[in-house]
PDB file of C-alpha atoms and ligand atoms in Angstrom:
ATOM      1  CA  MET A   1     139.047  84.518 127.863  1.00  0.00           C
ATOM      2  CA  LYS A   2     135.512  82.690 127.894  1.00  0.00           C
ATOM      3  CA  ASP A   3     136.997  79.124 128.150  1.00  0.00           C
ATOM      4  CA  THR A   4     139.489  80.465 130.992  1.00  0.00           C
ATOM      5  CA  LEU A   5     136.666  81.872 132.792  1.00  0.00           C
ATOM      6  CA  ILE A   6     134.636  78.649 132.540  1.00  0.00           C
ATOM      7  CA  GLN A   7     137.832  76.572 133.421  1.00  0.00           C
ATOM      8  CA  TYR A   8     138.528  78.700 136.500  1.00  0.00           C
ATOM      9  CA  GLY A   9     134.904  79.759 136.725  1.00  0.00           C
ATOM     10  CA  VAL A  10     133.656  81.249 139.890  1.00  0.00           C
ATOM     11  CA  ALA A  11     131.070  83.738 140.260  1.00  0.00           C
ATOM     12  CA  VAL A  12     132.831  86.879 141.470  1.00  0.00           C
ATOM     13  CA  ASP A  13     130.888  89.624 143.117  1.00  0.00           C
ATOM     14  CA  PRO A  14     130.348  92.338 140.294  1.00  0.00           C
ATOM     15  CA  ARG A  15     131.221  94.958 142.885  1.00  0.00           C
ATOM     16  CA  GLU A  16     134.790  93.444 143.077  1.00  0.00           C
ATOM     17  CA  MET A  17     135.196  94.000 139.356  1.00  0.00           C
ATOM     18  CA  VAL A  18     134.550  97.646 138.823  1.00  0.00           C
ATOM     19  CA  GLU A  19     137.929  98.979 139.649  1.00  0.00           C
ATOM     20  CA  PRO A  20     141.136  97.923 137.845  1.00  0.00           C
ATOM     21  CA  PRO A  21     143.864  96.580 140.201  1.00  0.00           C
ATOM     22  CA  ASP A  22     145.866  99.593 141.817  1.00  0.00           C
ATOM     23  CA  PRO A  23     149.185  98.401 143.027  1.00  0.00           C
ATOM     24  CA  ASP A  24     149.105 101.024 145.640  1.00  0.00           C
ATOM     25  CA  GLU A  25     146.145  99.159 147.096  1.00  0.00           C
ATOM     26  CA  LEU A  26     148.421  96.825 149.181  1.00  0.00           C
ATOM     27  CA  GLU A  27     147.947  97.085 152.769  1.00  0.00           C
ATOM     28  CA  VAL A  28     149.947  95.016 155.180  1.00  0.00           C
ATOM     29  CA  ASP A  29     149.839  94.401 158.838  1.00  0.00           C
ATOM     30  CA  PRO A  30     152.374  96.709 160.518  1.00  0.00           C
ATOM     31  CA  LYS A  31     154.109  93.723 162.213  1.00  0.00           C
ATOM     32  CA  THR A  32     154.904  92.557 158.767  1.00  0.00           C
ATOM     33  CA  PRO A  33     158.864  91.840 158.463  1.00  0.00           C
ATOM     34  CA  GLY A  34     160.240  93.884 155.485  1.00  0.00           C
ATOM     35  CA  ILE A  35     157.913  96.654 155.919  1.00  0.00           C
ATOM     36  CA  ASP A  36     160.762  98.965 155.507  1.00  0.00           C
ATOM     37  CA  ASP A  37     162.582  97.243 152.849  1.00  0.00           C
ATOM     38  CA  PRO A  38     161.600  99.161 149.826  1.00  0.00           C
ATOM     39  CA  ALA A  39     162.635  96.277 147.245  1.00  0.00           C
ATOM     40  CA  TYR A  40     160.456  93.897 149.073  1.00  0.00           C
ATOM     41  CA  MET A  41     157.586  96.272 149.318  1.00  0.00           C
ATOM     42  CA  SER A  42     157.702  96.928 145.760  1.00  0.00           C
ATOM     43  CA  ARG A  43     157.900  93.229 144.932  1.00  0.00           C
ATOM     44  CA  ARG A  44     154.698  92.587 147.205  1.00  0.00           C
ATOM     45  CA  ARG A  45     152.840  95.497 145.438  1.00  0.00           C
ATOM     46  CA  TRP A  46     153.824  93.976 142.143  1.00  0.00           C
ATOM     47  CA  ILE A  47     152.445  90.488 143.035  1.00  0.00           C
ATOM     48  CA  PHE A  48     149.554  91.928 144.671  1.00  0.00           C
ATOM     49  CA  ALA A  49     148.377  93.718 141.472  1.00  0.00           C
ATOM     50  CA  LEU A  50     149.132  90.796 139.215  1.00  0.00           C
ATOM     51  CA  THR A  51     147.345  88.127 141.364  1.00  0.00           C
ATOM     52  CA  ARG A  52     144.230  90.290 142.036  1.00  0.00           C
ATOM     53  CA  LYS A  53     143.884  91.006 138.385  1.00  0.00           C
ATOM     54  CA  HIS A  54     144.129  87.283 137.620  1.00  0.00           C
ATOM     55  CA  ARG A  55     141.527  86.726 140.493  1.00  0.00           C
ATOM     56  CA  LEU A  56     138.892  89.179 139.350  1.00  0.00           C
ATOM     57  CA  GLU A  57     139.504  88.231 135.785  1.00  0.00           C
ATOM     58  CA  GLY A  58     139.204  84.376 136.399  1.00  0.00           C
ATOM     59  CA  LEU A  59     142.618  83.629 134.832  1.00  0.00           C
ATOM     60  CA  GLY A  60     143.828  81.401 137.305  1.00  0.00           C
ATOM     61  CA  PRO A  61     147.178  81.574 138.855  1.00  0.00           C
ATOM     62  CA  PRO A  62     149.807  83.484 137.106  1.00  0.00           C
ATOM     63  CA  VAL A  63     152.978  81.610 136.410  1.00  0.00           C
ATOM     64  CA  PHE A  64     155.983  83.187 138.288  1.00  0.00           C
ATOM     65  CA  GLU A  65     159.636  83.687 137.699  1.00  0.00           C
ATOM     66  CA  TYR A  66     160.787  83.751 141.276  1.00  0.00           C
ATOM     67  CA  MET A  67     163.686  85.893 142.161  1.00  0.00           C
ATOM     68  CA  PRO A  68     167.023  84.264 143.535  1.00  0.00           C
ATOM     69  CA  GLU A  69     166.088  85.459 147.106  1.00  0.00           C
ATOM     70  CA  GLU A  70     162.682  84.083 147.040  1.00  0.00           C
ATOM     71  CA  ALA A  71     164.010  80.692 145.808  1.00  0.00           C
ATOM     72  CA  ARG A  72     166.544  80.742 148.537  1.00  0.00           C
ATOM     73  CA  LEU A  73     163.846  81.145 151.139  1.00  0.00           C
ATOM     74  CA  TRP A  74     161.562  78.796 149.760  1.00  0.00           C
ATOM     75  CA  ALA A  75     164.520  76.091 149.801  1.00  0.00           C
ATOM     76  CA  ASP A  76     165.675  76.858 153.338  1.00  0.00           C
ATOM     77  CA  VAL A  77     161.982  76.740 154.816  1.00  0.00           C
ATOM     78  CA  SER A  78     160.832  73.874 152.951  1.00  0.00           C
ATOM     79  CA  ALA A  79     163.958  71.769 153.631  1.00  0.00           C
ATOM     80  CA  GLN A  80     163.557  72.582 157.385  1.00  0.00           C
ATOM     81  CA  LEU A  81     159.878  71.398 157.072  1.00  0.00           C
ATOM     82  CA  ALA A  82     160.694  68.020 155.038  1.00  0.00           C
ATOM     83  CA  PRO A  83     161.835  66.014 158.090  1.00  0.00           C
ATOM     84  CA  LEU A  84     159.130  67.196 160.316  1.00  0.00           C
ATOM     85  CA  HIS A  85     156.506  66.263 157.475  1.00  0.00           C
ATOM     86  CA  ASP A  86     158.256  62.893 157.065  1.00  0.00           C
ATOM     87  CA  ALA A  87     158.005  62.044 160.719  1.00  0.00           C
ATOM     88  CA  HIS A  88     154.670  63.746 161.644  1.00  0.00           C
ATOM     89  CA  ALA A  89     152.302  64.662 158.903  1.00  0.00           C
ATOM     90  CA  CYS A  90     149.429  62.394 158.380  1.00  0.00           C
ATOM     91  CA  ALA A  91     149.571  59.760 155.477  1.00  0.00           C
ATOM     92  CA  LEU A  92     147.325  61.439 153.080  1.00  0.00           C
ATOM     93  CA  TYR A  93     149.458  64.653 153.310  1.00  0.00           C
ATOM     94  CA  ARG A  94     152.554  62.871 152.555  1.00  0.00           C
ATOM     95  CA  LYS A  95     151.362  60.880 149.680  1.00  0.00           C
ATOM     96  CA  ALA A  96     150.001  64.050 148.237  1.00  0.00           C
ATOM     97  CA  LYS A  97     153.159  66.040 148.705  1.00  0.00           C
ATOM     98  CA  HIS A  98     155.227  63.360 147.050  1.00  0.00           C
ATOM     99  CA  GLU A  99     152.720  63.115 144.136  1.00  0.00           C
ATOM    100  CA  LEU A 100     152.693  66.892 143.505  1.00  0.00           C
ATOM    101  CA  ALA A 101     156.622  66.673 143.502  1.00  0.00           C
ATOM    102  CA  ILE A 102     156.996  69.564 146.029  1.00  0.00           C
ATOM    103  CA  THR A 103     160.547  69.759 147.070  1.00  0.00           C
ATOM    104  CA  SER A 104     162.928  72.303 148.144  1.00  0.00           C
ATOM    105  CA  ALA A 105     164.544  72.056 144.947  1.00  0.00           C
ATOM    106  CA  GLU A 106     162.520  74.615 143.115  1.00  0.00           C
ATOM    107  CA  VAL A 107     159.485  76.808 144.105  1.00  0.00           C
ATOM    108  CA  PRO A 108     156.419  75.299 142.870  1.00  0.00           C
ATOM    109  CA  GLN A 109     153.936  76.971 140.383  1.00  0.00           C
ATOM    110  CA  MET A 110     150.619  77.373 141.788  1.00  0.00           C
ATOM    111  CA  ARG A 111     149.352  77.205 138.209  1.00  0.00           C
ATOM    112  CA  HIS A 112     150.682  73.747 137.782  1.00  0.00           C
ATOM    113  CA  LEU A 113     149.594  72.314 141.051  1.00  0.00           C
ATOM    114  CA  SER A 114     146.195  73.773 140.295  1.00  0.00           C
ATOM    115  CA  ASP A 115     146.120  71.813 137.098  1.00  0.00           C
ATOM    116  CA  ARG A 116     147.066  68.431 139.094  1.00  0.00           C
ATOM    117  CA  LEU A 117     144.426  68.864 141.602  1.00  0.00           C
ATOM    118  CA  ARG A 118     141.800  69.520 138.870  1.00  0.00           C
ATOM    119  CA  ALA A 119     142.742  66.286 137.278  1.00  0.00           C
ATOM    120  CA  ALA A 120     142.736  64.386 140.699  1.00  0.00           C
ATOM    121  CA  THR A 121     139.808  65.736 142.584  1.00  0.00           C
ATOM    122  CA  GLN A 122     138.010  68.567 140.384  1.00  0.00           C
ATOM    123  CA  THR A 123     139.427  71.335 142.768  1.00  0.00           C
ATOM    124  CA  HIS A 124     141.524  74.105 141.506  1.00  0.00           C
ATOM    125  CA  LEU A 125     143.639  77.135 143.074  1.00  0.00           C
ATOM    126  CA  ILE A 126     142.268  80.676 142.897  1.00  0.00           C
ATOM    127  CA  PRO A 127     145.241  83.574 142.858  1.00  0.00           C
ATOM    128  CA  ALA A 128     144.653  85.648 145.882  1.00  0.00           C
ATOM    129  CA  GLU A 129     146.260  89.027 146.552  1.00  0.00           C
ATOM    130  CA  GLY A 130     145.997  88.639 150.271  1.00  0.00           C
ATOM    131  CA  SER A 131     143.269  87.787 152.820  1.00  0.00           C
ATOM    132  CA  LEU A 132     139.676  87.887 151.269  1.00  0.00           C
ATOM    133  CA  ALA A 133     136.499  88.700 152.695  1.00  0.00           C
ATOM    134  CA  TYR A 134     135.205  85.677 154.448  1.00  0.00           C
ATOM    135  CA  ARG A 135     132.129  85.475 152.170  1.00  0.00           C
ATOM    136  CA  THR A 136     134.237  85.978 149.243  1.00  0.00           C
ATOM    137  CA  PHE A 137     136.687  83.061 150.468  1.00  0.00           C
ATOM    138  CA  TYR A 138     134.013  80.490 150.871  1.00  0.00           C
ATOM    139  CA  ARG A 139     132.210  81.253 147.684  1.00  0.00           C
ATOM    140  CA  TYR A 140     135.257  80.318 145.926  1.00  0.00           C
ATOM    141  CA  ILE A 141     135.690  77.217 147.954  1.00  0.00           C
ATOM    142  CA  ALA A 142     132.092  76.354 147.689  1.00  0.00           C
ATOM    143  CA  ALA A 143     132.605  76.400 143.839  1.00  0.00           C
ATOM    144  CA  ARG A 144     135.647  73.833 144.390  1.00  0.00           C
ATOM    145  CA  GLY A 145     138.372  76.628 144.356  1.00  0.00           C
ATOM    146  CA  PHE A 146     140.860  77.306 147.056  1.00  0.00           C
ATOM    147  CA  PRO A 147     142.479  80.931 147.382  1.00  0.00           C
ATOM    148  CA  VAL A 148     146.259  80.863 147.514  1.00  0.00           C
ATOM    149  CA  THR A 149     148.665  83.543 147.869  1.00  0.00           C
ATOM    150  CA  GLN A 150     151.785  83.867 145.716  1.00  0.00           C
ATOM    151  CA  PHE A 151     154.075  86.191 147.652  1.00  0.00           C
ATOM    152  CA  LEU A 152     156.706  85.096 150.110  1.00  0.00           C
ATOM    153  CA  ARG A 153     157.533  86.354 153.647  1.00  0.00           C
ATOM    154  CA  HIS A 154     160.332  88.583 154.377  1.00  0.00           C
ATOM    155  CA  PRO A 155     163.649  86.628 154.326  1.00  0.00           C
ATOM    156  CA  SER A 156     164.789  88.315 157.713  1.00  0.00           C
ATOM    157  CA  HIS A 157     162.038  86.088 159.466  1.00  0.00           C
ATOM    158  CA  PRO A 158     161.787  82.772 157.564  1.00  0.00           C
ATOM    159  CA  GLU A 159     159.830  81.452 160.409  1.00  0.00           C
ATOM    160  CA  PHE A 160     157.128  84.063 160.715  1.00  0.00           C
ATOM    161  CA  THR A 161     154.457  85.710 158.831  1.00  0.00           C
ATOM    162  CA  PRO A 162     151.524  87.715 160.300  1.00  0.00           C
ATOM    163  CA  GLU A 163     149.257  86.644 157.244  1.00  0.00           C
ATOM    164  CA  PRO A 164     149.203  83.645 155.016  1.00  0.00           C
ATOM    165  CA  ASP A 165     151.927  83.698 152.355  1.00  0.00           C
ATOM    166  CA  MET A 166     152.685  81.250 149.459  1.00  0.00           C
ATOM    167  CA  ILE A 167     154.750  78.960 152.071  1.00  0.00           C
ATOM    168  CA  HIS A 168     151.735  78.453 154.326  1.00  0.00           C
ATOM    169  CA  ASP A 169     149.327  77.767 151.324  1.00  0.00           C
ATOM    170  CA  CYS A 170     151.542  75.523 149.152  1.00  0.00           C
ATOM    171  CA  LEU A 171     153.032  73.643 152.181  1.00  0.00           C
ATOM    172  CA  GLY A 172     150.140  73.421 154.358  1.00  0.00           C
ATOM    173  CA  HIS A 173     146.849  73.936 152.351  1.00  0.00           C
ATOM    174  CA  VAL A 174     147.533  72.707 148.693  1.00  0.00           C
ATOM    175  CA  PRO A 175     148.579  68.925 149.189  1.00  0.00           C
ATOM    176  CA  PRO A 176     145.621  67.538 151.012  1.00  0.00           C
ATOM    177  CA  PHE A 177     143.232  68.530 147.949  1.00  0.00           C
ATOM    178  CA  MET A 178     144.589  65.483 146.222  1.00  0.00           C
ATOM    179  CA  ASP A 179     142.410  63.433 148.505  1.00  0.00           C
ATOM    180  CA  ARG A 180     138.784  62.990 147.611  1.00  0.00           C
ATOM    181  CA  ASP A 181     137.360  63.063 151.186  1.00  0.00           C
ATOM    182  CA  TYR A 182     139.302  66.236 152.033  1.00  0.00           C
ATOM    183  CA  ALA A 183     138.164  67.877 148.862  1.00  0.00           C
ATOM    184  CA  GLU A 184     134.669  67.030 149.519  1.00  0.00           C
ATOM    185  CA  LEU A 185     134.798  68.002 153.196  1.00  0.00           C
ATOM    186  CA  ILE A 186     136.263  71.527 152.500  1.00  0.00           C
ATOM    187  CA  THR A 187     133.659  72.062 149.652  1.00  0.00           C
ATOM    188  CA  LEU A 188     130.798  71.248 152.036  1.00  0.00           C
ATOM    189  CA  LEU A 189     132.180  73.565 154.599  1.00  0.00           C
ATOM    190  CA  GLY A 190     132.558  76.321 151.951  1.00  0.00           C
ATOM    191  CA  LYS A 191     128.875  75.695 150.537  1.00  0.00           C
ATOM    192  CA  ALA A 192     127.510  75.846 154.178  1.00  0.00           C
ATOM    193  CA  ALA A 193     129.481  79.070 155.176  1.00  0.00           C
ATOM    194  CA  ALA A 194     128.639  80.960 151.903  1.00  0.00           C
ATOM    195  CA  ALA A 195     124.749  79.974 152.328  1.00  0.00           C
ATOM    196  CA  ALA A 196     124.510  80.396 156.208  1.00  0.00           C
ATOM    197  CA  THR A 197     122.588  83.544 157.032  1.00  0.00           C
ATOM    198  CA  ASP A 198     122.797  83.187 160.697  1.00  0.00           C
ATOM    199  CA  GLY A 199     125.948  84.739 162.308  1.00  0.00           C
ATOM    200  CA  GLY A 200     126.341  82.107 164.986  1.00  0.00           C
ATOM    201  CA  HIS A 201     126.093  79.186 162.589  1.00  0.00           C
ATOM    202  CA  VAL A 202     128.852  80.944 160.479  1.00  0.00           C
ATOM    203  CA  LEU A 203     131.118  81.139 163.516  1.00  0.00           C
ATOM    204  CA  MET A 204     130.297  77.447 164.427  1.00  0.00           C
ATOM    205  CA  LEU A 205     131.663  76.679 160.966  1.00  0.00           C
ATOM    206  CA  LYS A 206     134.606  78.566 161.215  1.00  0.00           C
ATOM    207  CA  ARG A 207     135.605  76.870 164.479  1.00  0.00           C
ATOM    208  CA  PHE A 208     135.018  73.567 162.846  1.00  0.00           C
ATOM    209  CA  SER A 209     137.277  74.585 160.027  1.00  0.00           C
ATOM    210  CA  TRP A 210     139.894  76.036 162.283  1.00  0.00           C
ATOM    211  CA  PHE A 211     140.218  72.906 164.420  1.00  0.00           C
ATOM    212  CA  SER A 212     140.036  70.690 161.256  1.00  0.00           C
ATOM    213  CA  ILE A 213     141.593  72.068 158.033  1.00  0.00           C
ATOM    214  CA  GLU A 214     143.636  74.733 159.644  1.00  0.00           C
ATOM    215  CA  PHE A 215     144.929  73.144 163.158  1.00  0.00           C
ATOM    216  CA  GLY A 216     143.519  69.642 163.109  1.00  0.00           C
ATOM    217  CA  LEU A 217     145.243  66.292 164.430  1.00  0.00           C
ATOM    218  CA  VAL A 218     144.315  63.053 163.274  1.00  0.00           C
ATOM    219  CA  GLU A 219     144.856  59.579 164.661  1.00  0.00           C
ATOM    220  CA  GLU A 220     146.712  56.947 162.490  1.00  0.00           C
ATOM    221  CA  ALA A 221     147.525  53.584 163.472  1.00  0.00           C
ATOM    222  CA  GLY A 222     147.684  54.623 167.415  1.00  0.00           C
ATOM    223  CA  ASP A 223     149.692  57.682 166.531  1.00  0.00           C
ATOM    224  CA  VAL A 224     148.560  61.218 166.430  1.00  0.00           C
ATOM    225  CA  LYS A 225     149.638  62.895 163.152  1.00  0.00           C
ATOM    226  CA  VAL A 226     149.562  66.318 161.933  1.00  0.00           C
ATOM    227  CA  PHE A 227     146.430  67.297 159.478  1.00  0.00           C
ATOM    228  CA  GLY A 228     145.969  71.124 159.682  1.00  0.00           C
ATOM    229  CA  ALA A 229     147.799  73.366 157.412  1.00  0.00           C
ATOM    230  CA  GLY A 230     148.658  76.072 160.173  1.00  0.00           C
ATOM    231  CA  ILE A 231     150.636  73.302 161.715  1.00  0.00           C
ATOM    232  CA  LEU A 232     151.855  71.830 158.732  1.00  0.00           C
ATOM    233  CA  SER A 233     153.461  74.993 157.403  1.00  0.00           C
ATOM    234  CA  SER A 234     155.332  75.912 160.572  1.00  0.00           C
ATOM    235  CA  THR A 235     158.421  74.497 162.122  1.00  0.00           C
ATOM    236  CA  GLY A 236     157.318  75.835 165.503  1.00  0.00           C
ATOM    237  CA  GLU A 237     153.766  74.388 165.452  1.00  0.00           C
ATOM    238  CA  ILE A 238     154.485  70.768 164.268  1.00  0.00           C
ATOM    239  CA  PRO A 239     156.460  69.871 167.538  1.00  0.00           C
ATOM    240  CA  ASN A 240     154.409  72.422 169.740  1.00  0.00           C
ATOM    241  CA  SER A 241     150.946  70.502 168.450  1.00  0.00           C
ATOM    242  CA  LEU A 242     152.237  67.211 169.092  1.00  0.00           C
ATOM    243  CA  PHE A 243     154.632  67.535 172.198  1.00  0.00           C
ATOM    244  CA  SER A 244     154.255  70.681 174.063  1.00  0.00           C
ATOM    245  CA  ARG A 245     152.718  70.328 177.554  1.00  0.00           C
ATOM    246  CA  ALA A 246     151.137  73.759 177.104  1.00  0.00           C
ATOM    247  CA  VAL A 247     148.830  72.365 174.422  1.00  0.00           C
ATOM    248  CA  THR A 248     145.840  70.105 175.427  1.00  0.00           C
ATOM    249  CA  ARG A 249     144.678  67.697 172.755  1.00  0.00           C
ATOM    250  CA  ARG A 250     141.254  66.333 173.101  1.00  0.00           C
ATOM    251  CA  PRO A 251     139.156  63.973 171.087  1.00  0.00           C
ATOM    252  CA  PHE A 252     137.274  65.924 168.298  1.00  0.00           C
ATOM    253  CA  VAL A 253     133.738  66.165 169.474  1.00  0.00           C
ATOM    254  CA  THR A 254     131.773  68.412 167.318  1.00  0.00           C
ATOM    255  CA  ASP A 255     129.397  69.882 169.726  1.00  0.00           C
ATOM    256  CA  VAL A 256     132.775  70.850 171.756  1.00  0.00           C
ATOM    257  CA  VAL A 257     134.638  72.069 169.013  1.00  0.00           C
ATOM    258  CA  VAL A 258     132.049  74.416 167.463  1.00  0.00           C
ATOM    259  CA  ASN A 259     131.782  76.044 170.926  1.00  0.00           C
ATOM    260  CA  THR A 260     135.310  76.591 171.392  1.00  0.00           C
ATOM    261  CA  ASP A 261     137.129  79.825 170.631  1.00  0.00           C
ATOM    262  CA  TYR A 262     140.527  80.380 169.085  1.00  0.00           C
ATOM    263  CA  ASP A 263     143.135  83.114 168.906  1.00  0.00           C
ATOM    264  CA  PRO A 264     144.948  82.881 165.383  1.00  0.00           C
ATOM    265  CA  THR A 265     147.652  85.329 166.485  1.00  0.00           C
ATOM    266  CA  TYR A 266     149.290  83.028 169.078  1.00  0.00           C
ATOM    267  CA  MET A 267     150.744  79.499 169.311  1.00  0.00           C
ATOM    268  CA  GLN A 268     147.852  77.196 169.705  1.00  0.00           C
ATOM    269  CA  THR A 269     147.096  75.752 173.232  1.00  0.00           C
ATOM    270  CA  GLN A 270     144.165  73.763 172.654  1.00  0.00           C
ATOM    271  CA  LEU A 271     143.799  71.186 169.768  1.00  0.00           C
ATOM    272  CA  PHE A 272     141.398  68.360 168.673  1.00  0.00           C
ATOM    273  CA  VAL A 273     142.521  64.934 167.502  1.00  0.00           C
ATOM    274  CA  ALA A 274     139.919  63.588 164.938  1.00  0.00           C
ATOM    275  CA  PRO A 275     139.707  59.694 164.282  1.00  0.00           C
ATOM    276  CA  SER A 276     139.788  59.896 160.819  1.00  0.00           C
ATOM    277  CA  LEU A 277     139.252  62.181 157.683  1.00  0.00           C
ATOM    278  CA  LYS A 278     136.143  60.131 156.885  1.00  0.00           C
ATOM    279  CA  PHE A 279     134.862  60.918 160.469  1.00  0.00           C
ATOM    280  CA  LEU A 280     135.510  64.669 160.035  1.00  0.00           C
ATOM    281  CA  ARG A 281     133.526  64.595 156.678  1.00  0.00           C
ATOM    282  CA  ALA A 282     130.571  62.793 158.310  1.00  0.00           C
ATOM    283  CA  GLU A 283     130.648  65.201 161.064  1.00  0.00           C
ATOM    284  CA  ALA A 284     130.486  68.082 158.879  1.00  0.00           C
ATOM    285  CA  GLU A 285     127.703  66.820 157.041  1.00  0.00           C
ATOM    286  CA  ALA A 286     125.796  66.193 160.301  1.00  0.00           C
ATOM    287  CA  LEU A 287     126.575  69.589 161.491  1.00  0.00           C
ATOM    288  CA  VAL A 288     125.161  71.368 158.257  1.00  0.00           C
ATOM    289  CA  LYS A 289     122.126  69.166 158.635  1.00  0.00           C
ATOM    290  CA  LYS A 290     121.761  70.094 162.211  1.00  0.00           C
ATOM    291  CA  LEU A 291     121.942  73.897 161.436  1.00  0.00           C
ATOM    292  CA  ALA A 292     119.345  73.223 158.690  1.00  0.00           C
ATOM    293  CA  ILE A 293     121.724  74.977 156.220  1.00  0.00           C
ATOM    294  CA  LYS A 294     120.674  74.448 152.611  1.00  0.00           C
ATOM    295  CA  VAL A 295     123.527  73.424 150.438  1.00  0.00           C
ATOM    296  CA  THR A 296     123.081  72.280 146.989  1.00  0.00           C
TER     297      THR A 296
HETATM  298 FE1  FE2 B 301     145.458  78.645 156.558  1.00  0.00          FE
END
């Protein structure tokens, strides 16, 4: 147990450890497809309890035996996204997805992906039962861990989930962690957000993350490519982000980005294009310095 705790070691708030996981604690958005499907909700509760226990006890992501309908859903969605990734994802994402052998043939195991990330960039994945309080979330990131869900959306709506699920996390967030600059960028944002005491500064860091990590575009050899996880994990957002006339695409200027609001509940209408990942990393460092947030 101790080795595991050190391996996946993140300081968890002791207040979060007082109660044993209760499968009935799961609360889902009322718009969740499948909310009236008892078998689906029972599976969600089971995954909720298991991943919560693994998170609170520092055990790393559990290895899952995925059910046939989950494997089918994964195969369908990931096969639809694959040609979009080949055509429109940034180079570091395509390289990492290949290195991690993420394909539609099999649902990837977060446990194994976490081991690969640890070897490549000393980062790792934290099992998350769902969305976490933002300070908890950023504290994990500050310690080079990234919280990921392991449940899948309901098969009746393969294109939609009101909250991040395994498909969003695995196809959006996980691959870029194979890149050193990306790992350092997100770790810095996590450290700064975890350390910030001014609510205005936290909001600026959240906006910086939203318009880069979650919904960023990046220039590559004169083309605009997709970088953000929210775009990369959505068959609708990839073409929307690059080709829709309803979307404005502006150069990533940090002072503008950190003062721009976003609405996570709709298709995005304003996006920013960064010249490179190294640029984003340097901009994040400059922002943290400007806000005088002490990070170690
Ligand atoms: Fe996300």
